[in-house]
mmCIF file of C-alpha atoms in Angstrom:
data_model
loop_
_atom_site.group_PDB
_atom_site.id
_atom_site.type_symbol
_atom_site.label_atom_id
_atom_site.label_comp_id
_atom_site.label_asym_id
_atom_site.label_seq_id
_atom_site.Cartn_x
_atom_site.Cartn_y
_atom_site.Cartn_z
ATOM 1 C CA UNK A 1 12.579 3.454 6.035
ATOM 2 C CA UNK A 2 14.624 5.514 3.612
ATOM 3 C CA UNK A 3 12.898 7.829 1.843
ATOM 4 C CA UNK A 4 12.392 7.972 -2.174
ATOM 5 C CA UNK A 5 12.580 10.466 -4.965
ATOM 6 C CA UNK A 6 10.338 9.632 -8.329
ATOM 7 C CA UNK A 7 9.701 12.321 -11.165
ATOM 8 C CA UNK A 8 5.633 13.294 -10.393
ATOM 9 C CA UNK A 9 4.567 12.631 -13.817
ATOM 10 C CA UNK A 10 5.327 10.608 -16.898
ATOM 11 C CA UNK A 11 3.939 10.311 -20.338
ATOM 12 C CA UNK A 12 4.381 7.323 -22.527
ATOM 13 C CA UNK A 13 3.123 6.139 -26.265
ATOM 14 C CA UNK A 14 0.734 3.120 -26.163
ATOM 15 C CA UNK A 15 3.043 -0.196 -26.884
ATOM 16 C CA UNK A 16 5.823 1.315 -26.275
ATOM 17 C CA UNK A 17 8.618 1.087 -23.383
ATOM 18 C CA UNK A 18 7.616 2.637 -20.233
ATOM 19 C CA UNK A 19 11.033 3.888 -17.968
ATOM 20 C CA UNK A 20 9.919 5.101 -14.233
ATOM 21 C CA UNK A 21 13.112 6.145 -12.214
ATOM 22 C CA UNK A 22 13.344 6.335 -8.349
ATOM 23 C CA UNK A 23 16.030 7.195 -6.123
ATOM 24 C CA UNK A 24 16.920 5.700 -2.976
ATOM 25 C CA UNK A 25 19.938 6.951 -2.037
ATOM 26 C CA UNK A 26 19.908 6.520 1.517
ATOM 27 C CA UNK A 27 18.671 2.649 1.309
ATOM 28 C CA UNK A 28 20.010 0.472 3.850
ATOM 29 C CA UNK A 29 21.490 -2.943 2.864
ATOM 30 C CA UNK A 30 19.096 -4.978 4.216
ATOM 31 C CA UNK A 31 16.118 -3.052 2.349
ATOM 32 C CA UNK A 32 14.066 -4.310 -0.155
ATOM 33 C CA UNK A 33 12.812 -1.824 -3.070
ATOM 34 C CA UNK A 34 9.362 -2.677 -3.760
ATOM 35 C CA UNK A 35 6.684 -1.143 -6.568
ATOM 36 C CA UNK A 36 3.456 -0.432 -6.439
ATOM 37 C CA UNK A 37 1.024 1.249 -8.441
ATOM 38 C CA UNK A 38 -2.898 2.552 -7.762
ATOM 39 C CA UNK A 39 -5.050 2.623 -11.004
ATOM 40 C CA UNK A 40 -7.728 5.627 -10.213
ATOM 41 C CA UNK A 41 -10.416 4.539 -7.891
ATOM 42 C CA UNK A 42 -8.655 0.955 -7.130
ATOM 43 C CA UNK A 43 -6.350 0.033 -4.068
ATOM 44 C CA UNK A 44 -2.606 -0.441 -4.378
ATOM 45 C CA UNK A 45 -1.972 -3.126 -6.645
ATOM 46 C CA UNK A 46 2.135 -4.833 -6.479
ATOM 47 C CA UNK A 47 4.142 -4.750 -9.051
ATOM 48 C CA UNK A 48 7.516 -6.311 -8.456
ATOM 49 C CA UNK A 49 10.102 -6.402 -5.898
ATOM 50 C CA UNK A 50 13.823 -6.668 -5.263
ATOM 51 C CA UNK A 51 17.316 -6.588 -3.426
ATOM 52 C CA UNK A 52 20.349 -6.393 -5.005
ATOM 53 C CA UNK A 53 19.868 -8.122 -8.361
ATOM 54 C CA UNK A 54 17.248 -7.305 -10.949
ATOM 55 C CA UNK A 55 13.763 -8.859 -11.186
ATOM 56 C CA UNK A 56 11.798 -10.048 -13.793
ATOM 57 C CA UNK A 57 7.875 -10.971 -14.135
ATOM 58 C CA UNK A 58 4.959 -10.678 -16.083
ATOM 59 C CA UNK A 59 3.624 -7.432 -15.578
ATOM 60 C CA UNK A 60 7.219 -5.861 -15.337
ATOM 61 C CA UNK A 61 11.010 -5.621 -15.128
ATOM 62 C CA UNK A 62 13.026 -4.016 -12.012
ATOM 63 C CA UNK A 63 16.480 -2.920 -12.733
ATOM 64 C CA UNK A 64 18.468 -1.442 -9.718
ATOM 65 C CA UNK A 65 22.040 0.368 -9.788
ATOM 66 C CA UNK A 66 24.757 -1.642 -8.981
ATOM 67 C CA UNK A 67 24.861 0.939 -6.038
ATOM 68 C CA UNK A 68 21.381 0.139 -4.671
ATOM 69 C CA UNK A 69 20.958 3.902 -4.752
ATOM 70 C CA UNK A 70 18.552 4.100 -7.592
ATOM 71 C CA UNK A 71 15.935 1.832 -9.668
ATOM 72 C CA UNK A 72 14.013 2.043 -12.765
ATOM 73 C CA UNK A 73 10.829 0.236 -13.302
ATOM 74 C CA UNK A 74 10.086 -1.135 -17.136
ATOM 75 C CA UNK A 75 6.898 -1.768 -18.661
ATOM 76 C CA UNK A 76 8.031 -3.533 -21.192
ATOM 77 C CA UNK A 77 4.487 -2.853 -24.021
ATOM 78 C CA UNK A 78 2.705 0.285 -22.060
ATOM 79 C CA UNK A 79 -1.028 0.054 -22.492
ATOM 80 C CA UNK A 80 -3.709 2.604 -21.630
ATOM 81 C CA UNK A 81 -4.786 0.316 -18.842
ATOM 82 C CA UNK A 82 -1.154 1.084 -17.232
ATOM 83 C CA UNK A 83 -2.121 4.273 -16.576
ATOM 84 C CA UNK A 84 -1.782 4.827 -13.290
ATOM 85 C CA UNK A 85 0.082 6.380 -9.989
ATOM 86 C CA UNK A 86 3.403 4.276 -9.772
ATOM 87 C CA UNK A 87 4.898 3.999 -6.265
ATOM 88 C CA UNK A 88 8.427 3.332 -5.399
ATOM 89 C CA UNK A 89 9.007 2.158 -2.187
ATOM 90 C CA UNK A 90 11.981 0.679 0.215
ATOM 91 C CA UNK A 91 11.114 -1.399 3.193
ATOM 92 C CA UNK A 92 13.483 -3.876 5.660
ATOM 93 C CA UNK A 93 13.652 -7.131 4.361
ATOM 94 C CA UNK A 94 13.859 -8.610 7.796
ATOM 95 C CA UNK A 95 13.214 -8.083 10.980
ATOM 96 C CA UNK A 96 11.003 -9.242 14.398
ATOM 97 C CA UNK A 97 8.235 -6.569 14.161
ATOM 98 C CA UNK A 98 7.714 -3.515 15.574
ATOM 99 C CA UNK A 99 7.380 -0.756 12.591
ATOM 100 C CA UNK A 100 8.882 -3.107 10.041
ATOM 101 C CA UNK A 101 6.136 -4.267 8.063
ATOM 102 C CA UNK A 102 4.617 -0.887 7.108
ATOM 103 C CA UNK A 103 4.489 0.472 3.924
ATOM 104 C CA UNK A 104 5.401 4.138 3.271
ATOM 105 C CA UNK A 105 3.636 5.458 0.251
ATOM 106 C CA UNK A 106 5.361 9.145 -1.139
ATOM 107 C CA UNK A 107 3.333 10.917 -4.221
ATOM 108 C CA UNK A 108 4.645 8.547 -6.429
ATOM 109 C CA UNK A 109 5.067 9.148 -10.309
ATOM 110 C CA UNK A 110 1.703 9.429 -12.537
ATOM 111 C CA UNK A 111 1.891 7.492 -15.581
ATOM 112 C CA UNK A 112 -0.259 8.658 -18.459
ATOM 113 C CA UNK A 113 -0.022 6.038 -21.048
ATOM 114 C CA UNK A 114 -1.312 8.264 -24.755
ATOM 115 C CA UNK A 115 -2.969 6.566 -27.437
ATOM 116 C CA UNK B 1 -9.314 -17.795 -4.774
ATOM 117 C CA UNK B 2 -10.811 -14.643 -3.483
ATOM 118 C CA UNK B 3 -8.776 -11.110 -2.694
ATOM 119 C CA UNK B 4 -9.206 -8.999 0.344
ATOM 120 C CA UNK B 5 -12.937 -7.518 0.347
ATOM 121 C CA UNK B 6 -13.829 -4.348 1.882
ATOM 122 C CA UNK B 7 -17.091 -3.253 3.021
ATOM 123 C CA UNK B 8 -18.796 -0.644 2.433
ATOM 124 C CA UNK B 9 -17.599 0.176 -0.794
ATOM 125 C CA UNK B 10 -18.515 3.665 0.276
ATOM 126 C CA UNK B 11 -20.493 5.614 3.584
ATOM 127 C CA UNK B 12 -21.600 9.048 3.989
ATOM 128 C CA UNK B 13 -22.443 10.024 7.493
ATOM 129 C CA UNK B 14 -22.856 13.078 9.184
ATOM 130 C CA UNK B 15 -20.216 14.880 11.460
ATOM 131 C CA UNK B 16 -20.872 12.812 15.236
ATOM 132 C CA UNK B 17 -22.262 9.510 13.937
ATOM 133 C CA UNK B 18 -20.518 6.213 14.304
ATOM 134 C CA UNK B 19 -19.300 3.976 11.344
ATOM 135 C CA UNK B 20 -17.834 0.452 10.878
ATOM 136 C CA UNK B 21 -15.492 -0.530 8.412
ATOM 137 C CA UNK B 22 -15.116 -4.045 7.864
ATOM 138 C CA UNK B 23 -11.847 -5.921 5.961
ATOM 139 C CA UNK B 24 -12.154 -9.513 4.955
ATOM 140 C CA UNK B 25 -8.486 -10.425 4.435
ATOM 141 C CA UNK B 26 -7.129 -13.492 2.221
ATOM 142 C CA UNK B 27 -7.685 -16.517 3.647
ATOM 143 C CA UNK B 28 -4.402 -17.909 5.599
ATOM 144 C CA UNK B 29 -2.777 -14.662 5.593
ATOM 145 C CA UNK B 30 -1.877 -13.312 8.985
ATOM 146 C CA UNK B 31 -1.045 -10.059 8.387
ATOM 147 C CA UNK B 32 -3.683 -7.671 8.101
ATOM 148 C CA UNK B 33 -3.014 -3.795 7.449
ATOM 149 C CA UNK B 34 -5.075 -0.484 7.417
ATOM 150 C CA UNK B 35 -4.400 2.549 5.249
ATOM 151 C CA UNK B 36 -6.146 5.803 4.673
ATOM 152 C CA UNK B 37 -5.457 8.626 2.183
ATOM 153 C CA UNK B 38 -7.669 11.902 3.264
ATOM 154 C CA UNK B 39 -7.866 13.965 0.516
ATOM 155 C CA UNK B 40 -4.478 15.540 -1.319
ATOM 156 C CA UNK B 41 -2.606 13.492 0.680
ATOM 157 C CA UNK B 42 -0.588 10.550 0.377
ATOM 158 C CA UNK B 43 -1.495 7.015 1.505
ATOM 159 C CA UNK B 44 -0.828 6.709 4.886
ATOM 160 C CA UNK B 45 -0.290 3.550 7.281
ATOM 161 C CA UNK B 46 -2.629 3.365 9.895
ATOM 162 C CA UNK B 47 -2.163 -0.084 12.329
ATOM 163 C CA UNK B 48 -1.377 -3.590 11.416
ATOM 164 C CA UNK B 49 -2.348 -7.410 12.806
ATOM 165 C CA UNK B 50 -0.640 -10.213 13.312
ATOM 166 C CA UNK B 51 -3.416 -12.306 13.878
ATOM 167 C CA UNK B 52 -5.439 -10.908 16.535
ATOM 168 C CA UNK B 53 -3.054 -8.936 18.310
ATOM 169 C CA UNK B 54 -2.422 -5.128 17.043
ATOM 170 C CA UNK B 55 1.408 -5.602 16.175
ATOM 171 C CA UNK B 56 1.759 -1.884 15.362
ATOM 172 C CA UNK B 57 -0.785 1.081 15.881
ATOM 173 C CA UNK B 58 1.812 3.972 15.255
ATOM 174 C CA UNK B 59 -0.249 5.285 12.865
ATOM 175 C CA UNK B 60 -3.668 5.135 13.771
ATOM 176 C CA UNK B 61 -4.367 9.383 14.271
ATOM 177 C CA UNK B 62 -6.711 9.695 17.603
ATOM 178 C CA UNK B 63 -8.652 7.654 19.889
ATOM 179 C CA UNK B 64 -11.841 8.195 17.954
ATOM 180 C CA UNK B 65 -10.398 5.101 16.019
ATOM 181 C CA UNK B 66 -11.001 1.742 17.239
ATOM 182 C CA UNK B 67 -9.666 -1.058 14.866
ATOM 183 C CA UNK B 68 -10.010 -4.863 15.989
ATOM 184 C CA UNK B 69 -9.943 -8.211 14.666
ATOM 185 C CA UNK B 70 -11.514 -11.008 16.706
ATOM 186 C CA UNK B 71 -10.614 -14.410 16.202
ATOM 187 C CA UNK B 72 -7.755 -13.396 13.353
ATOM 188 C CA UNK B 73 -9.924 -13.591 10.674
ATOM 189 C CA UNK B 74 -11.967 -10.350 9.230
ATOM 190 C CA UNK B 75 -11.036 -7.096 10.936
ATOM 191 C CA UNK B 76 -13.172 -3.971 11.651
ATOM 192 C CA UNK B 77 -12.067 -0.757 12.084
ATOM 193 C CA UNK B 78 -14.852 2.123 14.078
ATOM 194 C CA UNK B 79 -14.783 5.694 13.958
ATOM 195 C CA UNK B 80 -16.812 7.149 16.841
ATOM 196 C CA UNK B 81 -17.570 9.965 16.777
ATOM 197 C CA UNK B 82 -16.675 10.978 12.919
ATOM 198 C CA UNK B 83 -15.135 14.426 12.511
ATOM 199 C CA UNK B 84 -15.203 15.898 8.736
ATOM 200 C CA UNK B 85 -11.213 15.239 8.308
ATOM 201 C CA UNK B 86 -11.937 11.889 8.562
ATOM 202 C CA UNK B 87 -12.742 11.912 5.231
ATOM 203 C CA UNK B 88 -10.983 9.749 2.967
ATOM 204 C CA UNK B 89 -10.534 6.115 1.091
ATOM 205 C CA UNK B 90 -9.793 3.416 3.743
ATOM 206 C CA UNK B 91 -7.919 0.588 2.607
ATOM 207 C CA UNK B 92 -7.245 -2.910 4.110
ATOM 208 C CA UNK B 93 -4.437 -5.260 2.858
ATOM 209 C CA UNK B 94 -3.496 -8.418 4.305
ATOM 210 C CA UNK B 95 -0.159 -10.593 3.524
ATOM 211 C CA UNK B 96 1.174 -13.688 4.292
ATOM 212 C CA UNK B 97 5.165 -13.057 5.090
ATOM 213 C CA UNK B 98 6.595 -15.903 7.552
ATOM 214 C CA UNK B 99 8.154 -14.552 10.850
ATOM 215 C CA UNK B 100 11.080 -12.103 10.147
ATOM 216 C CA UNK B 101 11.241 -12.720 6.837
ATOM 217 C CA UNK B 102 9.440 -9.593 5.008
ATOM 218 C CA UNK B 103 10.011 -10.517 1.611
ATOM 219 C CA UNK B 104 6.282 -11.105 -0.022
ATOM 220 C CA UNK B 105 4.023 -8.424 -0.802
ATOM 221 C CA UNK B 106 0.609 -6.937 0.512
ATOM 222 C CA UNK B 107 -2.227 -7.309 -1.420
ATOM 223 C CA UNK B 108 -4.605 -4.599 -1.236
ATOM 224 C CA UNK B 109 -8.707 -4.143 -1.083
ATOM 225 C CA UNK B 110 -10.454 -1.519 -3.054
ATOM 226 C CA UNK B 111 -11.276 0.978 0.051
ATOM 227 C CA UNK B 112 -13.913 1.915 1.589
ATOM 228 C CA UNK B 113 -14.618 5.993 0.748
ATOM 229 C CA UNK B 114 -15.806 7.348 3.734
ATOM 230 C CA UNK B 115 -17.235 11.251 3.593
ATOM 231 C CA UNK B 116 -18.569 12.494 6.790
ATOM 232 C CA UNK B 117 -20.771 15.888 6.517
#
């Protein structure tokens, strides 16, 4: 899997816009870029994934370079209950097995969302 | 509907003993993953399921660990004997992506913290 590049820490004002970068310059064209996060003491939780064109849902929005080589995820309203460790991470989008499925978690970015 | 349960929530043994994780996936979902983060480190694949057979064990570290899941339903991952750097939050995730086609995501338990002294 190609490896990733986030910032490892964020800050962002309650109700307003959070911005999380990643890069992925080395992503392959048949790799998905896929966001997770992991509130303190909680598992993983998803967020939002994508290919080529960007994704909207209800927790967030996932905008990716027209390049593939880079992402930004969007909280739209950040609330304190956002804070949390925000993982970017690319993965195949198909294949017959083997290794494919794994995730690979880096350090990902910690969000600290200030009253 | 209920979300992938994990039990214990936590376990504190001492350096030698023998514990057993268990992971109670989604219902219907085939895929059934382990993770582990040990302390400072990042979250780290350990095997994965497809059904009952182990599809890929790449990760799991030494064969102190023994992970299986009978039937395709709940799996259970043992740790015999535990060794201090086995220390860490175990977590289970299970999805439901169709053959080849990897394009759903895993949804995770809430670990099992495991501290062996």
């Amino acid at each position: 899997d190609a490896k990733t590049t986030q910032p490892p820490s964020m800050d962002c004002a309650e109700g307003r816009a959070a911005n999380l970068p990643c890069n992925h310059s080395t992503i392959s064209g048949n790799e998905y870029v896929y966001w997770y996060r992991q509130i303190h003491s909680q598992g993983p939780q998803y967020i939002i994934h994508g290919l080529k064109n960007n994704e909207t849902n209800e927790m967030a929005s996932l905008i990716i370079t027209e390049d593939r080589k880079s992402s930004t995820l969007i909280l739209p309203h950040a609330t304190l209950r956002d804070t949390a460790v925000y993982y970017c991470i690319v993965r195949v989008a198909w294949g017959s097995g083997g290794s494919n499925y794994k995730l690979t978690f880096g350090k990902g970015t910690l969000l600290t969302v200030n009253p | 509907e209920a979300g992938v349960t994990q039990f214990p929530s936590h376990s504190v043994i001492e350096k030698g003993q023998t514990v057993t994780l268990r992971c109670d996936p989604i219902s219907g979902h085939d895929n059934l993953y382990w993770y582990r983060r040990v302390m400072g480190k990042e979250i780290k694949f350990l095997l994965h399921f497809v059904k009952e057979s182990k599809q890929d064990e790449s990760g799991m570290p030494n064969n102190r660990f023994l992970a299986e899941r009978t039937g395709g339903t709940y799996s259970t991952l043992k740790v015999q004997p535990a060794e201090l750097e086995d220390s860490g939050v175990y977590f289970c995730a299970s999805s439901q992506e169709p053959a080849r086609n990897l394009n759903t995501e895993a949804f995770f338990g809430q670990g099992t913290r495991l501290t062996v002294v």
